[in-house]
Amino acid sequence: MNDKALHTLEYDKIIQRLIGLTSTSLGREEAEKLSPSRELPIVERRLAATDEAVRSVMFKGTPPFGGITDIRSSLYRAKLQGILQPPELMEVAQFIMGSRRLTRFIASAGEETELPLLSDLCEPLTDFKALEDEIRRCIDEQGEVLDSASPELASVRRDIRINAGRAREKLESLVRSNSVQKMLQDALITMRNDRYVIPVKQEYRAHFGGIVHDQSGSGATLFIEPEAVVQMNNKLRELKIKEQNEVERILRNLTEQTGERADLLTGDAEILGLIDFIFAKAALAHALSATLPEMNDDGRLLLRKARHPLIDIKQAVPIDMELGEQYTSIIVTGPNTGGKTVSLKTIGLLSLMAMSGLFIPAEDGSRLCVFDGIYADIGDEQSIEQNLSTFSSHMTNLISMLGQVTNRSLVLLDELGAGTDPAEGSALAIAILEHLQKLGCRLIATTHYSELKAYAYNRSGIINASMEFDVATLRPTYRLLIGVPGRSNAFAIAEKLGLPKSIIDHARGEVSEDELKVDSMIASLEEDRLRAQAERQTAERLRRDVEKLQKEIEDERFKLEEQKAKLLESAREDARQAIAKAKREAEEIISDLRRLAMEEGASVKEHKLIEARRKLEDAVPSPVAKPNKASAAKSAKIVAGDEVKVHSLGGQKGHVVELTGNSEAIVQLGIMKMKVSLADLEPMRKAVSNKAPAAHTTIVKRSRDENIRSELDLRGMMLDEAIMEVDQFLDEAFLSNLGQVYIIHGKGTGALRTGIQDFLRRHKHVKSYRLGQFGEGGAGVSVAELH
């Protein structure tokens, strides 16, 4: 792609904005390498990936990139058997965790919408959770090797603490001695060269044995290691060396495990950087309110309400533009500051963005082309150092373009032929346009020359366009009008500003009659365009109203058809069940008749036939009783505890458990409870009894509260107050069937944590408890598992 065009169209500013939306240095690296592609399949694949990221964010929100950093240099050193330091190993563990979280996010989004490209990218990602767990077992969040990393390290550090304590005790006894205190500069114990020392005044040096390790800047204080602790310090030094060797062994082991997986983790890093870059493109689409363009490689462009992406959305004036169908070139005329240059840059920059796989700030249905090159000569690039005038700089750019332009190129020319004599400039501009037309490229050029209006009017494949100007306000509207040449507004502007009419009339007389006819024709075209535009807007509004009404009618019809289908299906099901029941009972009666006939021969008694006929009549399903006004009146008197009949269930008896509003009640029918309309219930008459009323049975129902807490914050509380809160919290969690809860007590001195954990150990609802892990709050949180 032409580097000069990229700079002229400010493509680098789009890249910088994209870089700012990446979440990782890996994604930033991918964004910095982005450039437009000349191949349609590559462009379509890029846009499809951006579209998948946009839909993922729509369904699942912002993707998690926490913990994903560029660990490739550490992996390279691990592969070369260099020992990684604890912070580097912790970055590897966090990278593995971040990769796993992002993979789960995309898999979850894939359940909502199809994400074939993102899913394929995640497919080769590896989950080295065992390595992550091993690193976290040995190294804490602050990058320190834990005592639990190995039994040897735990033993050595325990010995270090014991010996250090003994050395301090010995020195503290010296410091507290009255005879020694007067010799000390300060009654304190400090460290020099990893050995315990005390600050002794210079004049008492002879009274102390031992080793001098340091002195103050003034020389008045000597830091002496008394002879009494020399052996203890020696022992500490030996233990420190053993600790260092054990730590190095642990780090070497972790590094070897990391180095064995370095190649796969490096590949994962590159994939995650690409995924971050794709989601950054989605973030840019959201920031620009951009849409997915349709792409082709046959030179067709269609922009609907397109905006320049670097202009504030509230200030940008959208443009509509079509190119490549009926015409391949557009000649744009109009006054300065009317928006011609911005329109050129908008078309060029949006083409570059689409070819880079970025959404464009335009309405749905916009169409862009994949060009083999985009060439732009925009702006005044005169140079004093190179002795180039405005005209010379334009010619230099044009000459370099003409040797590269093909029939698959887009050429953008601003102020074609400007900077020289108008007659020569317009003739040269026409010659350049004809040459580019013969090449078959797509061309958009702006000019001030009126000769080019007539040229475009008489040539096939070329169309006039202009930037709209409001004479009433003397201001441009920045709207691009295709098919309407720019009209000279000099006389109208001068008259509005107050120039005497006599001068304006004299000026009009100096203009040729042909030019006045052209100006009058353009004015008539403009008037017709405005009238057609108003009528089109009215027709469009009516069309939208009709479509809305049609949709509402269609939705209502669909609902009626759906309701009808449900009613028919329900009726068929009821009929099937009734027929099946009647059939079973009829078969039982026929079987009984046959048995009677066999037992009694032909002498079946009349009363037995009558009984069999009655059973057949009873087998016919009776219609479902419908609630009537009388039963509705009775239902108004129903209260909880009443015995009732349910009409829709064939008079089934039950009792009211509770009322759930003004029109429904929950009724107990045997072992089943169901919600029934009050109009469907009829209270049964209660038998009068002299017995004392039976005690009411209380039914307690407990349902899980949707707002039940799963964590309790105790920070700032005293222990007694906190234990009362924890007790109540655990009861609520147990009744709500929570399996795990989080109790936040903070780190502090550890007193609150110790008291809370003692209470958890004795609590009847607590099965087990532990401190929070990385990401759960660490030592500031206790996690309790409930029975």
Coordinates of C-alpha atoms in Angstrom, one line a residue, residues 38-40 43-44 47 293-302 323-325 355 366-371 408 442:
R38 CA -5.0 -6.3 -1.1
E39 CA -6.6 -9.8 -0.9
L40 CA -10.4 -10.1 -0.6
V43 CA -10.0 -8.9 4.4
E44 CA -13.2 -10.9 4.8
L47 CA -13.7 -8.5 9.3
P293 CA -19.1 -3.3 5.6
E294 CA -19.8 -5.6 2.7
M295 CA -16.6 -6.2 0.7
N296 CA -16.0 -6.8 -3.0
D297 CA -13.0 -6.6 -5.4
D298 CA -14.8 -5.3 -8.5
G299 CA -14.6 -1.6 -7.7
R300 CA -18.1 -1.0 -6.2
L301 CA -18.5 1.5 -3.3
L302 CA -21.6 2.5 -1.5
L323 CA -19.2 4.7 -7.1
G324 CA -18.5 1.9 -9.5
E325 CA -22.0 1.0 -10.8
M355 CA -9.1 -3.4 4.1
S366 CA -22.4 0.2 3.2
R367 CA -20.2 -1.5 0.7
L368 CA -16.4 -1.0 0.0
C369 CA -13.9 -2.5 -2.3
V370 CA -10.5 -4.1 -1.8
F371 CA -8.1 -2.1 -4.0
R408 CA -8.1 -1.9 -9.4
R442 CA -11.9 4.6 -9.4

